[in-house]
Coordinates of C-alpha atoms in Angstrom, one line a residue:
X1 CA -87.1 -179.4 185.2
X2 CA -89.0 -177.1 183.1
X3 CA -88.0 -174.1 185.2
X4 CA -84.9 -174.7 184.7
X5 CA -84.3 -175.1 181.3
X6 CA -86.3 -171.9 181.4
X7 CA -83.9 -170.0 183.7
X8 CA -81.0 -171.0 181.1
X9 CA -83.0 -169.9 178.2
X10 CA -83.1 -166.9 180.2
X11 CA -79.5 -166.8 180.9
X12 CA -78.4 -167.6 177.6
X13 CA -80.4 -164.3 176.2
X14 CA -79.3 -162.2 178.5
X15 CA -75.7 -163.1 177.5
X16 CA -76.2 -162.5 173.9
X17 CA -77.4 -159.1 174.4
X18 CA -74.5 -158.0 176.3
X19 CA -72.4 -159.7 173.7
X20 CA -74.0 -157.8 171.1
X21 CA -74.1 -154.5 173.3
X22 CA -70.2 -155.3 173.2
X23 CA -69.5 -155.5 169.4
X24 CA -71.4 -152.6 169.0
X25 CA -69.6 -150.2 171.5
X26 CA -66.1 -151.4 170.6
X27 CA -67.2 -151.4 167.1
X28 CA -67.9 -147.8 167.2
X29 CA -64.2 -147.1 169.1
X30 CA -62.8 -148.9 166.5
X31 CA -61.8 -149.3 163.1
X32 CA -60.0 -151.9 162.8
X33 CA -61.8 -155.7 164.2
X34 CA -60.5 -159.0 165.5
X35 CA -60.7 -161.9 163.5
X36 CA -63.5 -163.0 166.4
X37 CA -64.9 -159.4 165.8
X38 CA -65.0 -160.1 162.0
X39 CA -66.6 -163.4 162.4
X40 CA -69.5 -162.4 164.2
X41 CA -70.0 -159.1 162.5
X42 CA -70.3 -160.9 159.0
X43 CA -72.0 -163.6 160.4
X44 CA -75.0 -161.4 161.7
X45 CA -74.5 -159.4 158.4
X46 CA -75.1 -162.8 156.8
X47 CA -77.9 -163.5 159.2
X48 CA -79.7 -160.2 158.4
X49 CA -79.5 -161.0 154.8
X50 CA -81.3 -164.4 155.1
X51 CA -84.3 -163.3 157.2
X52 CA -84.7 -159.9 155.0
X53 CA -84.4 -161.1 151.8
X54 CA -88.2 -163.4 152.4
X55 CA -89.4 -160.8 154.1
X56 CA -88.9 -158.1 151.3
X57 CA -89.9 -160.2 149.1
X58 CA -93.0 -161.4 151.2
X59 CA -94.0 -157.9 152.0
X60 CA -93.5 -156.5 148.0
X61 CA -95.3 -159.6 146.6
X62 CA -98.2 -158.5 149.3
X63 CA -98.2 -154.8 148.0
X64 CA -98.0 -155.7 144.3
X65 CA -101.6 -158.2 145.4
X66 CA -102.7 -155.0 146.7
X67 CA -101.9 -152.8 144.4
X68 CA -103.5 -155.3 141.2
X69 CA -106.8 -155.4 143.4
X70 CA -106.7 -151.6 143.5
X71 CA -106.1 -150.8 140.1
X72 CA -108.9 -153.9 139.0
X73 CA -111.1 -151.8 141.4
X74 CA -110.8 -149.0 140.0
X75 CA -111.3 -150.0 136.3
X76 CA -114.6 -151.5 137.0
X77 CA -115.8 -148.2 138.6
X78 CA -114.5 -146.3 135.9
X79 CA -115.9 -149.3 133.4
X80 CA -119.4 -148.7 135.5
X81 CA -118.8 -145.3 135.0
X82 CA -118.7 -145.2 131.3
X83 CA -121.3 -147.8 130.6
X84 CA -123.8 -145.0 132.6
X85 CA -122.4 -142.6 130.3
X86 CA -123.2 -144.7 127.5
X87 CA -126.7 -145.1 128.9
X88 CA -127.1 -141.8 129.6
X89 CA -125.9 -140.5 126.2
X90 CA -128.4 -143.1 124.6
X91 CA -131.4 -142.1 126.7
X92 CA -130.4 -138.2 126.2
X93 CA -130.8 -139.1 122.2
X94 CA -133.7 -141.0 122.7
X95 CA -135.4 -137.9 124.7
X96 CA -134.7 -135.7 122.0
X97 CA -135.7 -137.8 118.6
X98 CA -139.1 -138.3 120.8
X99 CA -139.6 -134.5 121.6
X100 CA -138.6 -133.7 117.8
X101 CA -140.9 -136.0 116.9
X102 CA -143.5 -134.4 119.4
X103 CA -142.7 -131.0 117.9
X104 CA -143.6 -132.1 114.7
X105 CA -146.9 -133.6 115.7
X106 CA -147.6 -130.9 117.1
X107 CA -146.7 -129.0 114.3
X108 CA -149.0 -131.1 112.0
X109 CA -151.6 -131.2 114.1
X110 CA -152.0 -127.8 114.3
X111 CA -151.8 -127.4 110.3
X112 CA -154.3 -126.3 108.2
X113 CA -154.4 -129.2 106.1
X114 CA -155.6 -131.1 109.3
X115 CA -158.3 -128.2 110.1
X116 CA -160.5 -130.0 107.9
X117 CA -160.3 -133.5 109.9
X118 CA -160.6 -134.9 113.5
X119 CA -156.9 -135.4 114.4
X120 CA -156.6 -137.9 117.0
X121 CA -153.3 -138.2 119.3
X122 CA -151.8 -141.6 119.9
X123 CA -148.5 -143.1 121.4
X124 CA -147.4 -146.3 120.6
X125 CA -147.3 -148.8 123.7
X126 CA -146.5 -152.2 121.4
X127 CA -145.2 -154.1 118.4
X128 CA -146.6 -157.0 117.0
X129 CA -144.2 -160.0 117.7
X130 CA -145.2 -161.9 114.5
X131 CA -145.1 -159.2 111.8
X132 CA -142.0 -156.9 113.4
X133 CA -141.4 -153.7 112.2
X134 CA -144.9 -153.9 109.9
X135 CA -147.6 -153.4 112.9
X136 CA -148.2 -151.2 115.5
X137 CA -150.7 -150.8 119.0
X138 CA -151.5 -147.5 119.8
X139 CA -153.2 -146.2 123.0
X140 CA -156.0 -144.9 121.3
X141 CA -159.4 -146.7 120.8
X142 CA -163.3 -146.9 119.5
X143 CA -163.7 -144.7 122.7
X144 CA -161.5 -142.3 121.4
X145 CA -163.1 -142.0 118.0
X146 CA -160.2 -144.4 116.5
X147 CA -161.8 -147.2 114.1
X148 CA -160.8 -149.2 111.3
X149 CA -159.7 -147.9 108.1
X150 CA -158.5 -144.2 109.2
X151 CA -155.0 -143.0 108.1
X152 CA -152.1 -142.7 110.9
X153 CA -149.4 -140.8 110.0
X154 CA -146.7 -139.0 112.3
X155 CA -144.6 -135.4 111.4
X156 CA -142.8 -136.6 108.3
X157 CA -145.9 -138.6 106.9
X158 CA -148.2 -141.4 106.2
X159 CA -147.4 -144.4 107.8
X160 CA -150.9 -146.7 107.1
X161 CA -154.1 -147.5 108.5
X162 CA -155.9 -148.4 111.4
X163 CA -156.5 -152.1 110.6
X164 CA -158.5 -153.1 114.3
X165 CA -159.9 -151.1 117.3
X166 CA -160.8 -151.8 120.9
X167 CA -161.9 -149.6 123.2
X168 CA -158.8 -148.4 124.9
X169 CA -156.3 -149.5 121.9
X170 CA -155.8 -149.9 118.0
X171 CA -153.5 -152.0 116.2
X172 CA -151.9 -150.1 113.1
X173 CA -150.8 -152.0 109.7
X174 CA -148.2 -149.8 108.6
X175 CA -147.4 -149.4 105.0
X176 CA -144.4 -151.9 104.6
X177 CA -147.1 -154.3 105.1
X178 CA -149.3 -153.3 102.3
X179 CA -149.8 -155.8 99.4
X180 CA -151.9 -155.4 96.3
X181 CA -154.8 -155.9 98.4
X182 CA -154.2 -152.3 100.2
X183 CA -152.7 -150.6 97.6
X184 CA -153.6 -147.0 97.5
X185 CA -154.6 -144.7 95.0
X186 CA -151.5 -141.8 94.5
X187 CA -150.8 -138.7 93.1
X188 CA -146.8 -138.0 91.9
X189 CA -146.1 -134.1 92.3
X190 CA -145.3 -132.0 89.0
X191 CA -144.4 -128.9 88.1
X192 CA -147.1 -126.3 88.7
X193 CA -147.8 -126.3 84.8
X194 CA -148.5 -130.0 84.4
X195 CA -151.4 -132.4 85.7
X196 CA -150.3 -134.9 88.5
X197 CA -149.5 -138.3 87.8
X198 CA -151.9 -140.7 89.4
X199 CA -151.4 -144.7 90.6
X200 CA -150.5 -146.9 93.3
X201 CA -148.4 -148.1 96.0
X202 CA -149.1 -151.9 95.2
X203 CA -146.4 -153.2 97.8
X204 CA -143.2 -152.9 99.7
X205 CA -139.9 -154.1 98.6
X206 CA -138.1 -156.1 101.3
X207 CA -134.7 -155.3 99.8
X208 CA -134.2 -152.0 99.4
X209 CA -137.3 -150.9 102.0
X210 CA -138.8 -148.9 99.0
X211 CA -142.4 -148.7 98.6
X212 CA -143.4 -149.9 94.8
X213 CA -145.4 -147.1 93.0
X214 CA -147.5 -148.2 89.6
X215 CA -148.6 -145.7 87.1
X216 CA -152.1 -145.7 85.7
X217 CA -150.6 -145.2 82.4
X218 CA -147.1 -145.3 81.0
X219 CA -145.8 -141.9 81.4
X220 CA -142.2 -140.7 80.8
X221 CA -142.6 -137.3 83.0
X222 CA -142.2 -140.2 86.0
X223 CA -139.0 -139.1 87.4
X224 CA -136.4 -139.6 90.3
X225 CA -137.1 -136.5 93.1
X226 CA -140.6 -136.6 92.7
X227 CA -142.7 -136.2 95.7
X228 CA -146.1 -138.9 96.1
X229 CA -149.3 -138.1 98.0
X230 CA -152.6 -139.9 99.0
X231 CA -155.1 -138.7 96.3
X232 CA -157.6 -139.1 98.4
X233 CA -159.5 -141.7 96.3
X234 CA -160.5 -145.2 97.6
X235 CA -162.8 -143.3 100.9
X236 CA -159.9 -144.5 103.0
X237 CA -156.5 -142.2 103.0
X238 CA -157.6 -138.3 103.1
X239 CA -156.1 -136.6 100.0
X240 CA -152.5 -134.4 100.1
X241 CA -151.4 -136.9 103.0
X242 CA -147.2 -137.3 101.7
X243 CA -146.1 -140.6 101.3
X244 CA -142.4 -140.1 99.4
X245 CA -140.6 -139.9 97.2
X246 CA -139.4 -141.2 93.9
X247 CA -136.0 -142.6 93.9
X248 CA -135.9 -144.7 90.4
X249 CA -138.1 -145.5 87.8
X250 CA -138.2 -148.7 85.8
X251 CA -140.2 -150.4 83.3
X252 CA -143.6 -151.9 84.4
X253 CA -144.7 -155.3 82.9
X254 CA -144.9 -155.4 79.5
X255 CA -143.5 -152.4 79.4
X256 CA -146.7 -150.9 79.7
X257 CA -146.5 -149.1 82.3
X258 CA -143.8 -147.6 84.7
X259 CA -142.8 -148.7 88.1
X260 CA -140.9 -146.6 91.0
X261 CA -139.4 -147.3 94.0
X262 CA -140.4 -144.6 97.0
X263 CA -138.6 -143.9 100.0
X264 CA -141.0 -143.7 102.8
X265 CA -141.0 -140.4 104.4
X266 CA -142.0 -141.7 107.5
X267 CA -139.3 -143.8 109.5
X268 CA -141.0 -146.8 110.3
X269 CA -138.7 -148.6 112.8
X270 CA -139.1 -145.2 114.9
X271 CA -142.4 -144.2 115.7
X272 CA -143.4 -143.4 119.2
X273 CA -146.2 -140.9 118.9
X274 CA -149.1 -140.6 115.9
X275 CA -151.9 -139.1 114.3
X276 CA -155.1 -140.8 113.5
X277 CA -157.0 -139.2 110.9
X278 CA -161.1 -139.4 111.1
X279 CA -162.5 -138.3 107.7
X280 CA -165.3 -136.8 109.3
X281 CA -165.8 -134.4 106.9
X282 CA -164.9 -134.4 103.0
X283 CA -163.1 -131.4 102.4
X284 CA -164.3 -129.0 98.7
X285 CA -161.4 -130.8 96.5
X286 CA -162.4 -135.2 97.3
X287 CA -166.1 -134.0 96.8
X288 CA -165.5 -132.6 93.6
X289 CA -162.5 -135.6 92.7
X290 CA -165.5 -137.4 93.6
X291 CA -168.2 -135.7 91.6
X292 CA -166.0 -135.8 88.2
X293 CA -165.1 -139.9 89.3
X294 CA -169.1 -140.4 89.5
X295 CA -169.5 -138.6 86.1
X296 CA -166.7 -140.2 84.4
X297 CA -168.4 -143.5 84.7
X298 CA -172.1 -142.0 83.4
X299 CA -170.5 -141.2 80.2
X300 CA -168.9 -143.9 80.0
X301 CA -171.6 -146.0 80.1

């Protein structure tokens, strides 16, 4: 049974090709078509139509998929692409603030202001997590010659004082974490003619990131542009070490005095590499500061 409905399947094939074969050789005799002719013609034409149209349509809704998963391929390399840019760009900038920053240590180090001290070379390796942006850990220790109470400072300038040491490292209180209790004794530049202004930084200003400058006395030569240095009094900060400068001056309390704000010289939120200064030696000018300090306070009492 199954053979033969097979072997009329077979049959019934074979016939429609010849048919076909037919229609298309007298077609192309012919121009003009029997009704029969027409018939079949425009019903295969009308055949055609309904099986091409899904599969256009199938096969152009697959090449549009493929086409969206190319194009979402390539942006994400080209997204990839530019983030590495970015990071590259980033780390290129980083590379050169810290070699610009190793220049000027380098620089400063070999100065002849520091000729007179034991300049020790530290990185920083850490932050501390509970006072951010107003400590530092440097990997320099006791077995390095670092202890507490030397000056750090980096290219541009001061930046504070060792406050602990350990053998290998050192943690640094930098000088937006000063208070009264680590204020340090200043001289403001003047002109070549006139006697510098003395005080002290007494604090940092959280708003403006200013360091706060007091006056010993009330003195109206204080004035915005003004350059401030370590005196070198107090046996902790060397003197000549830059601090800042002035950017306004405003009444003290009382109005006896005057207060300015300094900008810090030194960039605290970017230090990488620093000096530590060990005041081995007193250079000629604290020894005789010193001297006139001591006899200052015979004759006065």
């Amino acid at each position: 049974m199954f053979l033969f409905k097979k072997k009329h399947l077979f049959i019934l094939l074979i016939v429609l090709m010849i048919l076909v074969g037919l229609i298309g050789f007298s077609l192309s005799k012919r121009s003009n078509l029997t009704l029969i002719e027409d018939f079949v013609h425009d019903s295969v034409g009308w055949l055609q139509q309904v099986v091409n149209e899904p599969v256009n349509f199938t096969t152009t809704f697959f090449s549009n998929i493929n086409e969206i998963k190319n194009v979402y391929s390539e942006n994400q390399e080209l997204k990839a692409q530019l983030e590495e840019i970015r990071q590259l760009e980033y780390e290129n900038q980083e590379k050169t603030k810290e070699i610009e920053e190793l220049q000027a240590i380098l620089g400063k180090t070999e100065s002849d202001f520091l000729q007179n001290f034991n300049a020790i070379q530290a990185s920083v390796v850490a932050r501390s997590k509970d006072y951010w942006f107003k400590q530092i850990t440097i990997n320099k220790g006791t077995q390095d010659g670092v202890g507490p109470n030397m000056a750090v400072i980096t290219g541009e300038g001061m930046i504070g004082k060792v406050q602990t040491s350990s053998p290998f490292t050192s943690t640094v209180l930098l000088l937006n974490g000063f208070d009264r209790s680590n204020r340090i004794s200043v001289n403001v530049d003047q002109d070549e003619n006139a006697a510098d202004m003395s005080g002290f930084i007494v604090g940092y200003d959280e708003e403006t990131d200013y360091l706060l400058l007091e006056l010993n006395e009330n003195n109206d030569n204080l004035k915005a542009g003004q350059v401030v240095f370590s005196s070198g009094l107090g046996g902790v900060f060397p003197k000549g070490l830059e601090i800042g400068e002035v950017t306004e001056v405003t009444e003290g309390r009382y109005s006896l005095t005057k207060v300015a704000y300094v900008k810090p010289s030194a960039d605290f939120e970017s230090v990488h590499h620093v000096i530590v200064i060990d005041r081995g030696m007193i250079t000629t000018e604290e020894a005789e500061a010193a001297e006139e300090e001591s006899t200052d306070e015979v004759d006065e009492s």
